[in-house]
Every structure is written in structure tokens, then in C-alpha cells.
Short mmCIF file of C-alpha atoms in Angstrom, two decimals:
data_model
loop_
_atom_site.label_atom_id
_atom_site.label_comp_id
_atom_site.label_asym_id
_atom_site.label_seq_id
_atom_site.Cartn_x
_atom_site.Cartn_y
_atom_site.Cartn_z
CA SER A 1 9.40 18.20 -60.10
CA TYR A 2 10.15 21.66 -58.57
CA MET A 3 13.76 21.98 -57.83
CA PRO A 4 14.41 24.88 -55.40
CA VAL A 5 16.79 27.36 -57.03
CA SER A 6 19.36 29.24 -54.94
CA THR A 7 20.89 31.45 -57.73
CA LEU A 8 18.92 33.60 -60.14
CA TYR A 9 20.41 35.51 -63.01
CA LYS A 10 19.87 39.05 -64.43
CA TYR A 11 20.92 39.71 -68.05
CA LEU A 12 21.83 43.28 -68.83
CA ASP A 13 23.49 45.33 -71.44
CA PHE A 14 26.93 46.71 -70.47
CA GLU A 15 25.73 49.95 -68.92
CA GLY A 16 22.90 48.39 -67.13
CA GLY A 17 25.10 45.84 -65.70
CA ARG A 18 27.74 48.33 -64.71
CA LEU A 19 25.15 50.47 -62.81
CA MET A 20 23.56 47.43 -61.11
CA LEU A 21 26.95 46.41 -59.71
CA LYS A 22 28.01 50.05 -58.78
CA TYR A 23 24.78 50.88 -57.04
CA ARG A 24 23.84 47.29 -56.06
CA THR A 25 20.28 47.62 -57.02
CA LEU A 26 17.30 45.51 -58.41
CA GLN A 27 14.99 46.79 -61.00
CA PHE A 28 11.26 46.51 -60.31
CA THR A 29 8.93 47.56 -63.17
CA ASN A 30 5.07 48.03 -63.03
CA ALA A 31 3.24 44.97 -64.44
CA THR A 32 1.64 47.11 -67.16
CA LYS A 33 5.02 48.26 -68.48
CA PHE A 34 6.68 45.17 -69.98
CA ASN A 35 7.98 45.06 -73.55
CA ASP A 36 5.44 42.23 -74.21
CA PRO A 37 1.98 43.94 -74.09
CA PHE A 38 0.27 40.61 -73.33
CA ASP A 39 2.36 39.96 -70.18
CA CYS A 40 0.28 40.01 -66.94
CA HIS A 41 -2.84 40.94 -68.93
CA PRO A 42 -6.46 40.11 -67.74
CA ASP A 43 -7.25 39.31 -71.39
CA LEU A 44 -5.32 36.14 -70.90
CA PHE A 45 -8.69 34.81 -69.47
CA ASP A 46 -12.09 34.48 -71.01
CA PHE A 47 -14.65 36.34 -68.77
CA SER A 48 -17.66 35.81 -70.99
CA ASN A 49 -19.21 32.61 -69.43
CA VAL A 50 -20.74 34.00 -66.35
CA PRO A 51 -22.64 31.25 -64.39
CA LYS A 52 -26.47 31.59 -64.58
CA ASN A 53 -27.94 32.71 -61.14
CA ALA A 54 -31.56 32.19 -60.13
CA ARG A 55 -32.48 35.83 -59.97
CA ASN A 56 -30.41 37.01 -63.01
CA TRP A 57 -29.19 39.83 -60.76
CA PRO A 58 -26.62 41.38 -60.93
CA PRO A 59 -26.64 41.07 -64.80
CA ALA A 60 -23.96 38.71 -66.32
CA ASP A 61 -22.02 41.53 -68.15
CA PHE A 62 -21.81 43.51 -64.88
CA ILE A 63 -20.29 40.47 -63.13
CA SER A 64 -17.94 39.90 -66.00
CA GLN A 65 -16.88 43.63 -66.06
CA MET A 66 -16.40 43.61 -62.19
CA GLU A 67 -14.07 40.59 -62.25
CA TYR A 68 -12.13 41.89 -65.18
CA THR A 69 -11.66 45.21 -63.39
CA HIS A 70 -10.48 43.54 -60.32
CA MET A 71 -7.80 41.81 -62.24
CA LYS A 72 -6.87 45.01 -64.17
CA ASN A 73 -6.49 46.97 -60.92
CA TYR A 74 -4.38 44.31 -59.29
CA ARG A 75 -2.01 44.36 -62.33
CA GLU A 76 -1.66 48.04 -62.07
CA GLN A 77 -0.66 47.99 -58.35
CA THR A 78 2.00 45.22 -58.85
CA TRP A 79 5.66 45.69 -59.42
CA ILE A 80 7.91 42.95 -60.75
CA CYS A 81 11.58 42.10 -60.94
CA CYS A 82 12.45 39.63 -63.73
CA LEU A 83 15.26 37.18 -63.36
CA SER A 84 16.27 33.93 -64.98
CA LYS A 85 17.07 30.36 -63.79
CA VAL A 86 19.91 30.07 -66.36
CA CYS A 87 23.02 32.06 -67.28
CA ASP A 88 23.66 30.30 -70.51
CA SER A 89 20.71 31.09 -72.75
CA LEU A 90 22.19 32.00 -76.23
CA LEU A 91 19.06 33.88 -77.22
CA MET A 92 19.37 36.04 -73.98
CA TRP A 93 22.89 36.79 -74.65
CA ALA A 94 22.24 37.72 -78.30
CA TYR A 95 19.39 39.91 -77.18
CA TYR A 96 21.50 41.79 -74.62
CA ASN A 97 23.71 43.58 -77.19
CA ASN A 98 25.05 40.60 -79.21
CA HIS A 99 27.08 39.12 -76.41
CA LYS A 100 28.56 42.39 -75.27
CA GLY A 101 26.39 42.36 -72.18
CA ILE A 102 26.58 40.96 -68.60
CA CYS A 103 24.73 38.33 -66.66
CA ILE A 104 24.73 38.73 -62.88
CA GLY A 105 24.29 35.83 -60.60
CA LEU A 106 22.29 36.62 -57.48
CA ASN A 107 21.83 34.65 -54.24
CA LEU A 108 18.10 34.36 -53.88
CA GLU A 109 18.00 33.98 -50.17
CA SER A 110 20.14 37.20 -49.51
CA VAL A 111 17.94 39.02 -52.16
CA LEU A 112 14.77 38.23 -50.34
CA ARG A 113 16.25 39.21 -46.97
CA SER A 114 17.47 42.56 -48.45
CA CYS A 115 13.97 43.11 -49.94
CA GLN A 116 12.43 42.59 -46.50
CA ASP A 117 14.53 45.42 -45.19
CA ARG A 118 13.76 47.72 -48.12
CA PHE A 119 9.90 47.56 -48.22
CA TRP A 120 7.48 48.74 -45.53
CA GLY A 121 4.49 46.74 -44.59
CA LEU A 122 3.70 43.47 -46.22
CA SER A 123 4.55 44.38 -49.83
CA ALA A 124 8.01 42.82 -49.98
CA PRO A 125 8.37 39.75 -52.21
CA GLN A 126 8.35 36.54 -50.08
CA LYS A 127 9.69 34.14 -52.72
CA ALA A 128 10.49 33.83 -56.40
CA TYR A 129 7.75 32.55 -58.64
CA GLU A 130 8.20 30.52 -61.75
CA VAL A 131 6.80 31.90 -65.08
CA ARG A 132 4.54 29.48 -66.87
CA TYR A 133 4.67 29.34 -70.72
CA ARG A 134 1.53 28.39 -72.78
CA ASP A 135 -0.52 29.17 -75.79
CA ILE A 136 -2.06 32.47 -74.89
CA ASN A 137 -4.71 32.19 -77.52
CA ASP A 138 -6.20 29.32 -75.60
CA LYS A 139 -7.79 31.31 -72.81
CA PRO A 140 -8.89 29.52 -69.55
CA ASP A 141 -12.53 30.23 -68.54
CA PHE A 142 -12.36 32.69 -65.74
CA PHE A 143 -15.54 31.47 -64.09
CA ARG A 144 -14.92 27.74 -64.49
CA ASP A 145 -11.14 27.48 -64.05
CA ARG A 146 -10.89 30.32 -61.45
CA PRO A 147 -7.48 31.40 -62.28
CA SER A 148 -5.75 33.24 -59.45
CA LEU A 149 -4.19 36.67 -59.55
CA SER A 150 -0.75 35.03 -59.60
CA ASP A 151 -1.88 33.05 -62.67
CA MET A 152 -2.29 36.35 -64.39
CA LEU A 153 1.21 37.53 -63.29
CA LEU A 154 3.02 34.46 -64.12
CA THR A 155 1.72 33.52 -67.54
CA LYS A 156 3.69 34.22 -70.81
CA ALA A 157 3.43 33.14 -74.27
CA LYS A 158 5.47 30.03 -75.36
CA VAL A 159 7.80 32.05 -77.51
CA TRP A 160 9.39 33.40 -74.46
CA GLU A 161 10.19 29.92 -72.84
CA HIS A 162 13.98 30.31 -73.44
CA GLU A 163 14.10 32.86 -70.77
CA GLN A 164 13.22 30.43 -68.00
CA GLU A 165 11.99 33.32 -65.99
CA MET A 166 11.47 33.74 -62.26
CA ARG A 167 9.75 36.73 -60.80
CA LEU A 168 9.85 38.62 -57.53
CA ILE A 169 6.59 40.20 -56.97
CA ALA A 170 5.85 43.32 -54.95
CA GLU A 171 2.17 44.37 -54.34
CA ASP A 172 1.60 48.07 -54.13
CA PRO A 173 4.86 48.57 -52.40
CA HIS A 174 6.05 51.36 -50.19
CA TRP A 175 9.76 51.83 -51.12
CA VAL A 176 12.25 52.63 -48.48
CA GLY A 177 15.36 54.37 -49.79
CA SER A 178 15.10 53.07 -53.26
CA ALA A 179 16.41 54.92 -56.16
CA TYR A 180 14.08 55.27 -59.33
CA ASP A 181 14.14 56.50 -62.79
CA VAL A 182 11.77 56.72 -65.88
CA PRO A 183 12.44 55.48 -69.32
CA LYS A 184 14.31 57.96 -71.51
CA GLU A 185 11.33 58.60 -73.81
CA PHE A 186 9.49 60.46 -70.97
CA TYR A 187 12.35 62.86 -70.04
CA GLU A 188 10.62 65.81 -71.88
CA GLU A 189 7.10 65.20 -70.38
CA GLU A 190 5.63 67.59 -67.89
CA SER A 191 3.80 64.92 -65.83
CA ILE A 192 4.53 61.25 -65.79
CA ASP A 193 2.18 58.29 -65.02
CA GLY A 194 3.57 56.84 -61.80
CA LYS A 195 3.44 53.37 -63.32
CA GLU A 196 6.29 54.44 -65.73
CA ILE A 197 8.64 54.86 -62.93
CA ARG A 198 11.04 51.93 -62.35
CA HIS A 199 12.17 51.39 -58.76
CA TYR A 200 15.60 50.31 -57.69
CA PRO A 201 15.76 49.13 -54.10
CA ARG A 202 19.38 48.50 -52.85
CA ILE A 203 20.45 45.10 -51.99
CA THR A 204 23.38 43.92 -49.83
CA PRO A 205 26.81 42.98 -51.35
CA ASP A 206 26.34 39.30 -50.41
CA CYS A 207 23.56 39.03 -52.88
CA PHE A 208 26.07 39.13 -55.77
CA GLU A 209 27.59 35.73 -56.30
CA SER A 210 28.77 35.92 -59.87
CA VAL A 211 29.35 37.86 -62.98
CA TYR A 212 29.43 36.51 -66.50
CA LEU A 213 30.98 38.63 -69.20
CA GLY A 214 29.73 38.43 -72.75
CA VAL A 215 32.31 36.97 -75.23
CA ASN A 216 32.22 39.98 -77.31
CA MET A 217 32.78 42.55 -74.66
CA LEU A 218 35.79 44.84 -75.20
CA PRO A 219 38.80 44.11 -72.90
CA ARG A 220 38.87 47.52 -71.34
CA LYS A 221 35.13 47.23 -70.52
CA LYS A 222 35.74 43.68 -69.02
CA GLU A 223 38.41 45.34 -66.80
CA GLN A 224 36.05 47.95 -65.71
CA ILE A 225 33.40 45.46 -64.70
CA ILE A 226 35.87 43.18 -62.90
CA GLU A 227 37.00 46.16 -60.84
CA ILE A 228 33.59 47.22 -59.85
CA ALA A 229 32.50 43.60 -59.11
CA ARG A 230 35.53 42.87 -56.84
CA ASP A 231 34.92 46.27 -54.99
CA LEU A 232 31.47 45.21 -54.30
CA ASN A 233 32.13 41.66 -53.11
CA PRO A 234 35.79 40.43 -53.01
CA ASN A 235 34.56 36.71 -53.12
CA ILE A 236 32.48 37.21 -56.40
CA HIS A 237 33.00 34.68 -59.12
CA ILE A 238 33.88 36.04 -62.43
CA TYR A 239 33.39 34.05 -65.67
#
């Protein structure tokens, strides 16, 4: 029953929304750096039931460790942009600064086209993938169920179901002309793990279809956002 979606939404606090509209960027985060530590994790699967082979070589624990490491490495080389299928999730609005935030509607086709121009090689996201929500304590058997790499990147605990998340996935990308930053807590550090860096490829103005303003946003802040949004795309819908 898959309905193709043409618009995806990004929930942000006021400042995050202002910057996204001003610089027309998308945020890609390394798959190891989400706020849910179980997100995209190889431990979502059970690697213990290695099938018996006739010669008992290589040893079972070696095979198990090798497959686990393969999944772990893939996770570390993947960057993800998280979007939602809905603009009216009360939980999301509450989470983004108690309804003082912003939700930005993006045209998926234009976003994917923009990404093609911003990534070298084959690393650009080709489509948006739907996140699947399940009981993460109930682990599929890696060797019997053969979960794919995308199963790892698209599985989240049931408690997140309200997000109705879709993901753009970039594998080990080479970024062209994208801005980047690191979370504030690392500003003082001498050296920073490259996976902490968040990348912001620029997308074209036609990607921005709509802006929803939180009901608790201050009037002057609303005016500020409306001005930036109309500058960016005169045909943008503001709600």
C-alpha cells in the first residue's frame, strides 16, 4: 500500500528553520550520531546463530564478528537527512520548542535533483526511504533472515512511530560546495572526529514549497520568517 509522497517535511526550532531558509540547505548527519543510540545500529540483529559448515572453518565467532564489523563500517560511512511525511504531528511540534518552531515542506523531486548536482560520484541519494518501526528487542536472526544494510539504516523503535520518518541516504559522499558545522559541545576540542561534522548541501529555491509557523511563535519572528521565505521562493505557501 505504498503511496508515493511528493512533499516531505522538516521540523526545526526557530533558529534552525531561519538558517535553513536563508542558506537553503539540507542537514545530513552521520548515521552514528543520532539522538537515539539504537538508531542504525548493527545490534538490531542477532549475529549468534552462525550456520554450521562441514569443515568448521572459519570458526563461527570469526564469521559472526566479520559480518557485524561489515555492518558497523557501513553505518560509519553513511550520512542521512531525516524528514517526515506529515506536517501536523503534535508531538513533533511540541518537541521543537513547544510550538514555537517551524516546519518546512520540501518538494522531493526537486530535492533529489539538487542532491544529484551536489554530490560527486554515485553517493547522492536516489530516493527517499521509509523508516520501519518495530520492537527492537525482538532481533531478526542475521544469518537466517539476511537483513540488508538498508534494514539497519531504516529500523527504529516503535516509540518513534509518530515521526513518520523518511530518509535520504548518502553513502560515503564526496560533498561539493556544501557548508558544514560541528555540534556546539565540540567547539573547544583540538581535533574532531569527522563523523561529528554535519554537512549542509545547498538545494535550489524550487525545493521549498511551504512553511508552517508554530502557533506559539512571536509575531515579529513570524514576520522575519515570512520575509526570508518569500525572498527565497515568491510562490512559497505560508501556513
